[in-house]
mmCIF file with all atom_site columns, C-alpha atoms in Angstrom:
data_model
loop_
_atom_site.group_PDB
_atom_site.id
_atom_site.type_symbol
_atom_site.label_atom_id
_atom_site.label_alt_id
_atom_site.label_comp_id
_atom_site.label_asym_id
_atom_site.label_entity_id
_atom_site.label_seq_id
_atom_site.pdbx_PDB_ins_code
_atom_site.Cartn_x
_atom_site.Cartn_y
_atom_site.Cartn_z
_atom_site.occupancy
_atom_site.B_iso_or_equiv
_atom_site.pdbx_formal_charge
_atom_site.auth_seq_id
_atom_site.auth_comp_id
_atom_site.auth_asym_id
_atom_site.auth_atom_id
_atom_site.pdbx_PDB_model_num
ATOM 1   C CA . UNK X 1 1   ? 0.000  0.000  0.000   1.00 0.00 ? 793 UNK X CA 1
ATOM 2   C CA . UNK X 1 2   ? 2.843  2.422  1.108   1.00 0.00 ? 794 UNK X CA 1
ATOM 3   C CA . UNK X 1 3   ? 4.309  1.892  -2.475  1.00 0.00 ? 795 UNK X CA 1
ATOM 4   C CA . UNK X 1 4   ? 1.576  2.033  -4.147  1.00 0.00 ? 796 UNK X CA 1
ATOM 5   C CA . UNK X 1 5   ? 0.953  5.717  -2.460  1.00 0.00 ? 797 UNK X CA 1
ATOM 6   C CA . UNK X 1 6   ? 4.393  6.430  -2.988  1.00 0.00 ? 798 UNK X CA 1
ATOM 7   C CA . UNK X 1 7   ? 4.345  6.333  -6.676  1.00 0.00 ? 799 UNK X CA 1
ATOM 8   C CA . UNK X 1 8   ? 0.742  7.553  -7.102  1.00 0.00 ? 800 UNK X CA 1
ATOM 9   C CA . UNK X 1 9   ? 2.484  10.380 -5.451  1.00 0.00 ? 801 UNK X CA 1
ATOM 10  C CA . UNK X 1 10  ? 5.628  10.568 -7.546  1.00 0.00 ? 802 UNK X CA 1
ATOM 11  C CA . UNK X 1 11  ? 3.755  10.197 -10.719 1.00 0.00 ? 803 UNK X CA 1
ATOM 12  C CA . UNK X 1 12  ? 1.125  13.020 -9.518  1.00 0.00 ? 804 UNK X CA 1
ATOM 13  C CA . UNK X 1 13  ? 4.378  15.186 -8.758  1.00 0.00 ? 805 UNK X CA 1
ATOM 14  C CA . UNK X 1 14  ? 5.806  14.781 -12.039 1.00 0.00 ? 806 UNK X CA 1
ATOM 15  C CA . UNK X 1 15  ? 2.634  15.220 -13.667 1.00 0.00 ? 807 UNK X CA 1
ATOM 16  C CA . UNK X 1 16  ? 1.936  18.643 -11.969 1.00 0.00 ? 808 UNK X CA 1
ATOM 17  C CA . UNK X 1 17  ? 5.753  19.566 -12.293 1.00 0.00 ? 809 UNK X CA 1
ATOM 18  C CA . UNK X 1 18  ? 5.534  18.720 -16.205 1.00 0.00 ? 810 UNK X CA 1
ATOM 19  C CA . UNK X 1 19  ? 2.092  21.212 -16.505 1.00 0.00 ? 811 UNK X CA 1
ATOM 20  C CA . UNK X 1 20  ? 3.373  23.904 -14.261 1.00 0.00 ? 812 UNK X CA 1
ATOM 21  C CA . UNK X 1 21  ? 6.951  23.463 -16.317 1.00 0.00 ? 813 UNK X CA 1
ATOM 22  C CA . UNK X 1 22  ? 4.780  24.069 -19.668 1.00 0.00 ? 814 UNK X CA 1
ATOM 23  C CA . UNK X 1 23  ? 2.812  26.652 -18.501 1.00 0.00 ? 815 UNK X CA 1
ATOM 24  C CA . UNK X 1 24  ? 5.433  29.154 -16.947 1.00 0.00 ? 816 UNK X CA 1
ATOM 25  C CA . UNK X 1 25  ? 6.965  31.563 -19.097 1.00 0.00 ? 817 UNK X CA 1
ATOM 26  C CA . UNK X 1 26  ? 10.616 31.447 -20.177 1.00 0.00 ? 818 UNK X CA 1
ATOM 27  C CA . UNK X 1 27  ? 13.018 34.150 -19.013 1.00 0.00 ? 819 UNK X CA 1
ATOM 28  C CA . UNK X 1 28  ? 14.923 36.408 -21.616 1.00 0.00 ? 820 UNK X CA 1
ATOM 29  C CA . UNK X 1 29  ? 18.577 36.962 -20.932 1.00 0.00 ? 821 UNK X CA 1
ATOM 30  C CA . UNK X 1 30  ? 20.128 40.173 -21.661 1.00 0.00 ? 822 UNK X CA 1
ATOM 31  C CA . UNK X 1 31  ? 23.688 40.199 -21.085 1.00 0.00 ? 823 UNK X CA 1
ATOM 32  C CA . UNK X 1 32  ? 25.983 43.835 -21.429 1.00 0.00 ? 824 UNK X CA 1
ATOM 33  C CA . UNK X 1 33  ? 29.724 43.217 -21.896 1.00 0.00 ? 825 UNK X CA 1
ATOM 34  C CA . UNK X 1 34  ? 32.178 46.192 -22.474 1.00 0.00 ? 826 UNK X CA 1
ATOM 35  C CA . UNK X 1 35  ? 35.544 46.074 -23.190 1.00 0.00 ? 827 UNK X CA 1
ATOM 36  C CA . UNK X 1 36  ? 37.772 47.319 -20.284 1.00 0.00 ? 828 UNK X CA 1
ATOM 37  C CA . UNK X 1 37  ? 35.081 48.182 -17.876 1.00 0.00 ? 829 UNK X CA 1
ATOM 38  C CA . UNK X 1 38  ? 35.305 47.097 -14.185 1.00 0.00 ? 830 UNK X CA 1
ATOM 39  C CA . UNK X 1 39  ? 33.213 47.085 -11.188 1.00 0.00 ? 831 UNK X CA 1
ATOM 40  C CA . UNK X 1 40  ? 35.221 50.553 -10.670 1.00 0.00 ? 832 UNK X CA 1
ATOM 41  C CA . UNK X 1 41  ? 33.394 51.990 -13.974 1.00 0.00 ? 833 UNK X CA 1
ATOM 42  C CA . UNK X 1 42  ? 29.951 51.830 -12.631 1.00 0.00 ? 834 UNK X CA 1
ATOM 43  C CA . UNK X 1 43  ? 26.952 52.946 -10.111 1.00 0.00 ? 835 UNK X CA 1
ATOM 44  C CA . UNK X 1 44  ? 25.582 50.236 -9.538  1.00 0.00 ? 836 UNK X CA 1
ATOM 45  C CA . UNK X 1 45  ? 29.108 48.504 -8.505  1.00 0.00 ? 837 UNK X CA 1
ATOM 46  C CA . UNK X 1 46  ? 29.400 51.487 -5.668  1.00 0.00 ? 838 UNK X CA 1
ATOM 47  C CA . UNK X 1 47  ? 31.425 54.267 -8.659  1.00 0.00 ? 839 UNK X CA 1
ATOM 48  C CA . UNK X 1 48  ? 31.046 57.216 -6.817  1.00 0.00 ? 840 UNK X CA 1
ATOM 49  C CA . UNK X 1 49  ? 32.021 59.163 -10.031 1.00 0.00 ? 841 UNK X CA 1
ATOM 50  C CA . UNK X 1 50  ? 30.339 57.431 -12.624 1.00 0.00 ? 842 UNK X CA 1
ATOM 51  C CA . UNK X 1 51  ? 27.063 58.587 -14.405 1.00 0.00 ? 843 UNK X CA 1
ATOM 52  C CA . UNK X 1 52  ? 25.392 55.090 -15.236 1.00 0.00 ? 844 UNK X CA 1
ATOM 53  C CA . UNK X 1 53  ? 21.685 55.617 -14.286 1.00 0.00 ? 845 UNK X CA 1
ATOM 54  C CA . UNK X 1 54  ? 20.301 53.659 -16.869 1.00 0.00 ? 846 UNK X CA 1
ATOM 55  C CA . UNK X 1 55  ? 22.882 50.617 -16.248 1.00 0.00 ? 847 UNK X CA 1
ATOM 56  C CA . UNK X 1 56  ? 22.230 51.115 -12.050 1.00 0.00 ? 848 UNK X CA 1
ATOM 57  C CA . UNK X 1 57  ? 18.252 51.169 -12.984 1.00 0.00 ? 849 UNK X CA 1
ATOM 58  C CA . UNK X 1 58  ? 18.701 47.901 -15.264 1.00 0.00 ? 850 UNK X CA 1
ATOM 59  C CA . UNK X 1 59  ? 20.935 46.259 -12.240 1.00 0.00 ? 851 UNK X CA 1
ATOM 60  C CA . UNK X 1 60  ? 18.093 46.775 -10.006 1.00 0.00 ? 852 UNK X CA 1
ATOM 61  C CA . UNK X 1 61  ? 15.733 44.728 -11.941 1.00 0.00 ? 853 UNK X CA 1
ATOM 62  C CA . UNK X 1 62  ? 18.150 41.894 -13.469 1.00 0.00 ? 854 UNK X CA 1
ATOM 63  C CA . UNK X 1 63  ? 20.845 39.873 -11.480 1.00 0.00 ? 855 UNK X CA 1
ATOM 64  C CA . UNK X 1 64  ? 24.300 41.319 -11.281 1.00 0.00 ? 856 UNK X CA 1
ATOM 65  C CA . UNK X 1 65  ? 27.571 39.262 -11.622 1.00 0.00 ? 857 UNK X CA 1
ATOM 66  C CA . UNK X 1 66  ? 29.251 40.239 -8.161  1.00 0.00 ? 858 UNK X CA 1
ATOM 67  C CA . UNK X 1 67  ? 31.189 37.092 -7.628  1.00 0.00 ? 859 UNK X CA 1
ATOM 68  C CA . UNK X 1 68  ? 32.339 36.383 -11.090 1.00 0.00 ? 860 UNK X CA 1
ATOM 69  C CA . UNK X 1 69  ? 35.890 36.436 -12.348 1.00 0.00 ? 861 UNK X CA 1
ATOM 70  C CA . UNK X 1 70  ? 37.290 35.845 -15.864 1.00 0.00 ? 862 UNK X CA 1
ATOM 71  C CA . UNK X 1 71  ? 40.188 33.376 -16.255 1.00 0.00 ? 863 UNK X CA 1
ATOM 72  C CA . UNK X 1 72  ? 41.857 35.276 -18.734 1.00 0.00 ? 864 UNK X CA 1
ATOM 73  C CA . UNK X 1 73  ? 42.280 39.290 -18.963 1.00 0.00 ? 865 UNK X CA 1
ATOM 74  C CA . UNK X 1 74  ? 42.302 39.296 -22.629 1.00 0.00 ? 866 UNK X CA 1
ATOM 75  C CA . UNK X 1 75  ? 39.081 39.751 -25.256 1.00 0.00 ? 867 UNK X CA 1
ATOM 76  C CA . UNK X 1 76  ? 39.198 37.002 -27.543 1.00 0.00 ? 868 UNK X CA 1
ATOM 77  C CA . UNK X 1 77  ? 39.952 34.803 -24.730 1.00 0.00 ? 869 UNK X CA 1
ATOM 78  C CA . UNK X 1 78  ? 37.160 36.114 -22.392 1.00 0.00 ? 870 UNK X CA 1
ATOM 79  C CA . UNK X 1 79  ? 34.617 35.923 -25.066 1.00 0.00 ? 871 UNK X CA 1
ATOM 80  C CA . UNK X 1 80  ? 34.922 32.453 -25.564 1.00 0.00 ? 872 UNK X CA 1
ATOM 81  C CA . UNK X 1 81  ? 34.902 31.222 -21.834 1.00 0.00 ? 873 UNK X CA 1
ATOM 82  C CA . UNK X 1 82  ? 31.621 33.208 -21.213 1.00 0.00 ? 874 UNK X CA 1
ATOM 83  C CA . UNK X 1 83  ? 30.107 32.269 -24.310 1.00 0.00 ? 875 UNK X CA 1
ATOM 84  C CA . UNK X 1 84  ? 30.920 27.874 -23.638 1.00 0.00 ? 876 UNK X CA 1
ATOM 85  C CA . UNK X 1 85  ? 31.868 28.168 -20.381 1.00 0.00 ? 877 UNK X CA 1
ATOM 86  C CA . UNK X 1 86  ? 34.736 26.549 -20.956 1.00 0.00 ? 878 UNK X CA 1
ATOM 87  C CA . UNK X 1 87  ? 38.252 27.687 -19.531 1.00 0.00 ? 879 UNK X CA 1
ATOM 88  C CA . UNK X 1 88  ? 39.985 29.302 -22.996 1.00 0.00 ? 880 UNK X CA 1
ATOM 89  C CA . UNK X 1 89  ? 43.359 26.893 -22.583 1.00 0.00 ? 881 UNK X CA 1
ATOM 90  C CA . UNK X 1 90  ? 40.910 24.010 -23.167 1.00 0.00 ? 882 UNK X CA 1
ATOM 91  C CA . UNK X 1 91  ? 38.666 25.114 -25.884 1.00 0.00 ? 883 UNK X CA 1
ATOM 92  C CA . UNK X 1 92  ? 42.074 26.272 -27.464 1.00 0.00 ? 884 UNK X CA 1
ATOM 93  C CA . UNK X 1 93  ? 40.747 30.181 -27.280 1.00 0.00 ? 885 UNK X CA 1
ATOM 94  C CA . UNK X 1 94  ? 43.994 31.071 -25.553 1.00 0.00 ? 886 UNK X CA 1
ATOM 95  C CA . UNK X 1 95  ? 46.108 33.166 -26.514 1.00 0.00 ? 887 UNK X CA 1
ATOM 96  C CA . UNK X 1 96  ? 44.433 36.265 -27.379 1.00 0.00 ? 888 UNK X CA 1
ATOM 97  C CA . UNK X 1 97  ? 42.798 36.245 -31.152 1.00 0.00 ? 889 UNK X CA 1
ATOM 98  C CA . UNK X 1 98  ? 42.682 32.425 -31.269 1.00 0.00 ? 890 UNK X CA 1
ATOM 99  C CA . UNK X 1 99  ? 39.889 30.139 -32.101 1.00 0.00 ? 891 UNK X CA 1
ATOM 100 C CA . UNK X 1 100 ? 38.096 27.560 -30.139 1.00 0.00 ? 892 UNK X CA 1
ATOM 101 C CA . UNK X 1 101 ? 38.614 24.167 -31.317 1.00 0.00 ? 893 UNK X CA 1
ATOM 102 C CA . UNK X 1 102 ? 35.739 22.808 -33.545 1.00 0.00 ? 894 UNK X CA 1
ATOM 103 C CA . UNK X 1 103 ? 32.978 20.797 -31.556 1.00 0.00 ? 895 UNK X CA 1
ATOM 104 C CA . UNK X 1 104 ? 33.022 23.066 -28.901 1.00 0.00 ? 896 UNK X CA 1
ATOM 105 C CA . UNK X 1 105 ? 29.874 23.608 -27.462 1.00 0.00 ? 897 UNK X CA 1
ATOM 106 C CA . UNK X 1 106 ? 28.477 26.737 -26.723 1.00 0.00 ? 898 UNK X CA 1
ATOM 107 C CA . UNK X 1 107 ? 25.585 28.793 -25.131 1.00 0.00 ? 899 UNK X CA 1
ATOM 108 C CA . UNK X 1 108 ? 24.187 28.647 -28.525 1.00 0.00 ? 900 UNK X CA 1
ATOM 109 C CA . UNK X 1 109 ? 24.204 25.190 -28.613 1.00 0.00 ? 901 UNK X CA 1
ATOM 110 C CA . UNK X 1 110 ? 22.066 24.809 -25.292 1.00 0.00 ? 902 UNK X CA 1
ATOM 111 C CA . UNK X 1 111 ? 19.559 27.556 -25.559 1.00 0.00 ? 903 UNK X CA 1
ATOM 112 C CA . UNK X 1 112 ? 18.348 27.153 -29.403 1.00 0.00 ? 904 UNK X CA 1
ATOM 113 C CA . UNK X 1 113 ? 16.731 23.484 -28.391 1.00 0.00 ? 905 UNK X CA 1
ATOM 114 C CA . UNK X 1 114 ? 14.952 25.271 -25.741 1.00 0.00 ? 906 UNK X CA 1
ATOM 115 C CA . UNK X 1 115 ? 13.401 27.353 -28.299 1.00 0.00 ? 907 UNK X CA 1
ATOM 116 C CA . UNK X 1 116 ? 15.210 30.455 -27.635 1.00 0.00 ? 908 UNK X CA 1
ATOM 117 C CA . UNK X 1 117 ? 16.745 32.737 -30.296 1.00 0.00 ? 909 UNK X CA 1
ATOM 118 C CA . UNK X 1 118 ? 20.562 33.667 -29.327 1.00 0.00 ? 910 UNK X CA 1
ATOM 119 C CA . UNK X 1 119 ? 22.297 37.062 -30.592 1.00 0.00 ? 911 UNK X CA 1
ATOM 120 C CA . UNK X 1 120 ? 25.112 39.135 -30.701 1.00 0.00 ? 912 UNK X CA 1
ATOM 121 C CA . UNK X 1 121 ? 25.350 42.527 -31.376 1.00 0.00 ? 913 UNK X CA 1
ATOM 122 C CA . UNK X 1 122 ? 28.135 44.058 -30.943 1.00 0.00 ? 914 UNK X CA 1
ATOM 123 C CA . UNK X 1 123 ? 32.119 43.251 -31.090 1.00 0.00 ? 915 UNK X CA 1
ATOM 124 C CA . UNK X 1 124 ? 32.307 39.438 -31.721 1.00 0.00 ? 916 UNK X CA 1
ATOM 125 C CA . UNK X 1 125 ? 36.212 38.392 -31.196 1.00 0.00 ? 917 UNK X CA 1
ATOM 126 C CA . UNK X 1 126 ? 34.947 34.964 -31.364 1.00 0.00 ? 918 UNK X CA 1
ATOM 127 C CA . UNK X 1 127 ? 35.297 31.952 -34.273 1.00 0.00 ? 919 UNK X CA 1
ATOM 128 C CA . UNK X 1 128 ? 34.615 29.427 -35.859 1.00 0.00 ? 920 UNK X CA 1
ATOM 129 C CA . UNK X 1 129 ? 31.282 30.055 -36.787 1.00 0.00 ? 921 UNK X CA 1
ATOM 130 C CA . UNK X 1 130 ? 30.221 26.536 -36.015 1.00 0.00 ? 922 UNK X CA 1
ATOM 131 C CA . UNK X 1 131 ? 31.146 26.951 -32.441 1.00 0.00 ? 923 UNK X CA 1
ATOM 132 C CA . UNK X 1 132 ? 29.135 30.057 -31.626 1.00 0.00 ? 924 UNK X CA 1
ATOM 133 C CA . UNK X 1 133 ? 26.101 29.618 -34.546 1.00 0.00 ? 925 UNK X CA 1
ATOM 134 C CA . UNK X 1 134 ? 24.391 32.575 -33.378 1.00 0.00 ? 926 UNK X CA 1
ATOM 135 C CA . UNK X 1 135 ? 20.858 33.216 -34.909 1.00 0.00 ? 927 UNK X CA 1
ATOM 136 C CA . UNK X 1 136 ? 21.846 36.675 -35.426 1.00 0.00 ? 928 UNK X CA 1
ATOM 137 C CA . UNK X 1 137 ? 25.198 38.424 -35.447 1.00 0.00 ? 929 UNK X CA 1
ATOM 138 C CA . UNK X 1 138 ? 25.071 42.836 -36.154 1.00 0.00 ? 930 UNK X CA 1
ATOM 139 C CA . UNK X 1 139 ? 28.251 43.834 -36.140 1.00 0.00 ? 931 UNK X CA 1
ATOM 140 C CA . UNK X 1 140 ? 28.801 47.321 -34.630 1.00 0.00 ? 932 UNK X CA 1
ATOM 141 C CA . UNK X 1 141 ? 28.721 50.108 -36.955 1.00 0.00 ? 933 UNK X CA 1
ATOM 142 C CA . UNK X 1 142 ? 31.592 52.461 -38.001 1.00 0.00 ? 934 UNK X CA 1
ATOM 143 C CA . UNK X 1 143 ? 33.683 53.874 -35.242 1.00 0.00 ? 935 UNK X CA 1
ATOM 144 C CA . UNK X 1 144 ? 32.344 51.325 -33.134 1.00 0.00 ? 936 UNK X CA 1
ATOM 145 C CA . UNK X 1 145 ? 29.267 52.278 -31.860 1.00 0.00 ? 937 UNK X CA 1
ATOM 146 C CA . UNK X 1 146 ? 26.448 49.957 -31.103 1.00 0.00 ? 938 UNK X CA 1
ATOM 147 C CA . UNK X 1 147 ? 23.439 48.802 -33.668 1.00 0.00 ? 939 UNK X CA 1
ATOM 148 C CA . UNK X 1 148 ? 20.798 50.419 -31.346 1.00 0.00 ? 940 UNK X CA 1
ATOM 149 C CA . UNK X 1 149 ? 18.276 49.681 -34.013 1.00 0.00 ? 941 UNK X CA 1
ATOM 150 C CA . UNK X 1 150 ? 19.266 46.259 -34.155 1.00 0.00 ? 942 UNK X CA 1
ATOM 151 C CA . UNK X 1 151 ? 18.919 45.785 -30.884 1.00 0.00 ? 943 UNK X CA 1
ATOM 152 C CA . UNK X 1 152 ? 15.336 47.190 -30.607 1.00 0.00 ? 944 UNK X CA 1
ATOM 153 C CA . UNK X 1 153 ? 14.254 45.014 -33.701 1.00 0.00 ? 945 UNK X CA 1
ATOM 154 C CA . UNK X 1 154 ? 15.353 41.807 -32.505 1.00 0.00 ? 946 UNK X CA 1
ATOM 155 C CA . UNK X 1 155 ? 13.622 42.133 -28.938 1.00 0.00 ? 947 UNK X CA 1
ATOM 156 C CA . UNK X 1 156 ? 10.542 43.332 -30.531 1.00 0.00 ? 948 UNK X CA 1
ATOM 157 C CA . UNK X 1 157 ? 10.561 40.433 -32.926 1.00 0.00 ? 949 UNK X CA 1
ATOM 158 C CA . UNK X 1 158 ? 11.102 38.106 -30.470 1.00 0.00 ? 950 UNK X CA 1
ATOM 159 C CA . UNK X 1 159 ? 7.844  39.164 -28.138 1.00 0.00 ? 951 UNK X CA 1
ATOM 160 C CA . UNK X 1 160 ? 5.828  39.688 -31.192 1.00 0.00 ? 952 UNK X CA 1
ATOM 161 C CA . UNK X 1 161 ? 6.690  36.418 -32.021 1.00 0.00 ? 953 UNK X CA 1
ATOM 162 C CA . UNK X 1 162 ? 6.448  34.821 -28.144 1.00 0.00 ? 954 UNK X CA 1
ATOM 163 C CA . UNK X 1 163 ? 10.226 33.478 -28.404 1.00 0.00 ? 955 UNK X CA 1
ATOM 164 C CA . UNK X 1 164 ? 12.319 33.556 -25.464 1.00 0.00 ? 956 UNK X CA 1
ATOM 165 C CA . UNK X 1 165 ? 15.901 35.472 -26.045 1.00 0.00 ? 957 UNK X CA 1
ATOM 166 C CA . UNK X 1 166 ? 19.003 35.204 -25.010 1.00 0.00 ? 958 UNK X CA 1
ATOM 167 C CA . UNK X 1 167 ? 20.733 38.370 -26.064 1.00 0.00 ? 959 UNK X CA 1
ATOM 168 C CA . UNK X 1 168 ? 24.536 39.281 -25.719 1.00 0.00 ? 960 UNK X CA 1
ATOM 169 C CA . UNK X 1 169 ? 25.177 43.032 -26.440 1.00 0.00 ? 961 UNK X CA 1
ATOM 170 C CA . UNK X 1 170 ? 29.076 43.603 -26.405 1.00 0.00 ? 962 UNK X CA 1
ATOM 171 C CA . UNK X 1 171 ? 29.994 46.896 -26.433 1.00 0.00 ? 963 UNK X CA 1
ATOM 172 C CA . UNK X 1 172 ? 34.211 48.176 -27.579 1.00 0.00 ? 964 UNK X CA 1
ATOM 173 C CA . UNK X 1 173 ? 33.339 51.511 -26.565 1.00 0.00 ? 965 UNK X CA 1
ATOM 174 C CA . UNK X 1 174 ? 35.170 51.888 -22.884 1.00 0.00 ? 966 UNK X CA 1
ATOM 175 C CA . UNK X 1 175 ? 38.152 50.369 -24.448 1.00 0.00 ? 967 UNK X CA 1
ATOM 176 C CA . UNK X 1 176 ? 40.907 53.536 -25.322 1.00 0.00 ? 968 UNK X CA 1
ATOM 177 C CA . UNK X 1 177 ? 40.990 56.003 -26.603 1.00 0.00 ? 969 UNK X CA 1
ATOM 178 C CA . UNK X 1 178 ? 38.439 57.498 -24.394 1.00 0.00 ? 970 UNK X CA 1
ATOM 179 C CA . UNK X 1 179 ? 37.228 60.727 -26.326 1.00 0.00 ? 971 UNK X CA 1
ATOM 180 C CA . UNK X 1 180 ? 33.744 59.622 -26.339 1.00 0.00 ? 972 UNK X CA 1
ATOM 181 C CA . UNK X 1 181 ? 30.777 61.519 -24.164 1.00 0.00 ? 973 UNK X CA 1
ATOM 182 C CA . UNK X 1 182 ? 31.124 64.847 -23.148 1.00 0.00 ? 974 UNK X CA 1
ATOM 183 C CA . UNK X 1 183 ? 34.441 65.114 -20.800 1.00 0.00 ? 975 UNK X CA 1
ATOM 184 C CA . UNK X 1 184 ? 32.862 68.867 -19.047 1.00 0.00 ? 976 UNK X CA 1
ATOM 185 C CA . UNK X 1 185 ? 30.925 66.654 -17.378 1.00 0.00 ? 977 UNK X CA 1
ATOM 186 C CA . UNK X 1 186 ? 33.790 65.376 -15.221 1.00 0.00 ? 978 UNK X CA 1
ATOM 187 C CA . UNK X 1 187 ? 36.234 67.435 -13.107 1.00 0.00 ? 979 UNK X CA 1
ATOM 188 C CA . UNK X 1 188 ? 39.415 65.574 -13.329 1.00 0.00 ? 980 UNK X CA 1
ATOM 189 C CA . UNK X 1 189 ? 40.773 67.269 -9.901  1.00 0.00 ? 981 UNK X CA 1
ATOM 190 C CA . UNK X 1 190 ? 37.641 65.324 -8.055  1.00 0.00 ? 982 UNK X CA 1
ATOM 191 C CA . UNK X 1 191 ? 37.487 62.117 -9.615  1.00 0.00 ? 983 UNK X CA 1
ATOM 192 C CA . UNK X 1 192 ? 38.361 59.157 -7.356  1.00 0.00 ? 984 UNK X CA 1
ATOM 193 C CA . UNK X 1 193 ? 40.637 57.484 -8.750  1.00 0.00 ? 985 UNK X CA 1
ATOM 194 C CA . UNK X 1 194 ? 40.613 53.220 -8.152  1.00 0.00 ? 986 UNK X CA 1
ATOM 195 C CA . UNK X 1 195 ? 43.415 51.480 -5.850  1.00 0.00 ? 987 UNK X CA 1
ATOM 196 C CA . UNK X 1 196 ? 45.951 49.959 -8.037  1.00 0.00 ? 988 UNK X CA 1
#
C-alpha cells in the first residue's frame, strides 16, 4: 500500500511539475559586456564618479555578476569562456585572437533546443562560426558604436513572435581612446581614482 501511495504520489508530482513546467513563461537573458570596464566603472558597482543611471536602474531589476571572475584578462579569450563556459586553454581560445577548437559547445548550442533565439550585437572576437552559430550576429557600426536599431528590432521580434531570447550586447566603446561623451561633465581634480 505504502508503495503504491508512494508512486501515485511521484507520478502526480511529475505530472503537476511537467504542466506547471509548460505553462510558466521562459526568461529572456540580456547580457551587457564592455571592453575594459570594471566594477570601478559603474553605479551600480558602488562608482562614486560614474554617471550610469540607466545601467544602475537595469541592475536593479536583473541579477548582477558580483562574484564572477574571468580566467583570462584578454578579449578574444574572455569571449569564448563566457560564451561555452569553458576555460579558454581548453577550448584552445587562448592566446588572445585564437579560435576555439571545432565541436566546442556553446551557449548557442544549449539555448536554441529550448526554443530560444541567441544574438550578438556588438564586437564578436569569437570563431569558428560553427562553435558560436548565433541566430543573429550585427556587427557594430563604423567607429564602433552599437546597432541600437538592431537591438530594438530583434527584442521586438522576439515578443511579437512569443520566443524567449538570449541576447549578448558587447559593447568596444570603454576600451581607449576614451574621447567619447562629453568630458565637461567630469572634473578631473575630483574624480576618485581606483586602488591599483
Amino acid at each position: 500500500m505504502n508503495k503504491l501511495l508512494l508512486s501515485a504520489s511521484v507520478a502526480l508530482g511529475a505530472t503537476t511539475s511537467l504542466s506547471f513546467a509548460q505553462q510558466t513563461e521562459k526568461p529572456n537573458f540580456l547580457l551587457f559586456i564592455a571592453d575594459d570596464c570594471s566594477h570601478y566603472d559603474l553605479g551600480c558597482y558602488g562608482s562614486v564618479d560614474s554617471k550610469t543611471p540607466n545601467i544602475d536602474r537595469f541592475a536593479t531589476q536583473g541579477v548582477r555578476f558580483t562574484q564572477a571572475y574571468q580566467a583570462v584578462p584578454m578579449s578574444s579569450p574572455t569571449r569564448h569562456n563566457l560564451y561555452t563556459g569553458v576555460w579558454p586553454v581548453r577550448s584552445g581560445a587562448y592566446p588572445n585572437h585564437t579560435c576555439a577548437n571545432e565541436g566546442t559547445l556553446s551557449v548557442v548550442h544549449h539555448l536554441q533546443p529550448l526554443g530560444y533565439k541567441v544574438a550578438l550585437i556588438g564586437k564578436s572576437h569569437i570563431a569558428p562560426k560553427s562553435v558560436f552559430p548565433f541566430d543573429l550576429y550585427v556587427p557594430p557600426l563604423k567607429g564602433g558604436d552599437l546597432n541600437f536599431e538592431a537591438i530594438q528590432k530583434f527584442i521586438s521580434g522576439c515578443k511579437a513572435k512569443g520566443e524567449p531570447f538570449c541576447l549578448f550586447v558587447a559593447s568596444n566603446q570603454p576600451h581607449t581612446p576614451w574621447n567619447k561623451g562629453d568630458a565637461s561633465q567630469f572634473n578631473a581634480d575630483k574624480l576618485t581614482l581606483p586602488p591599483m
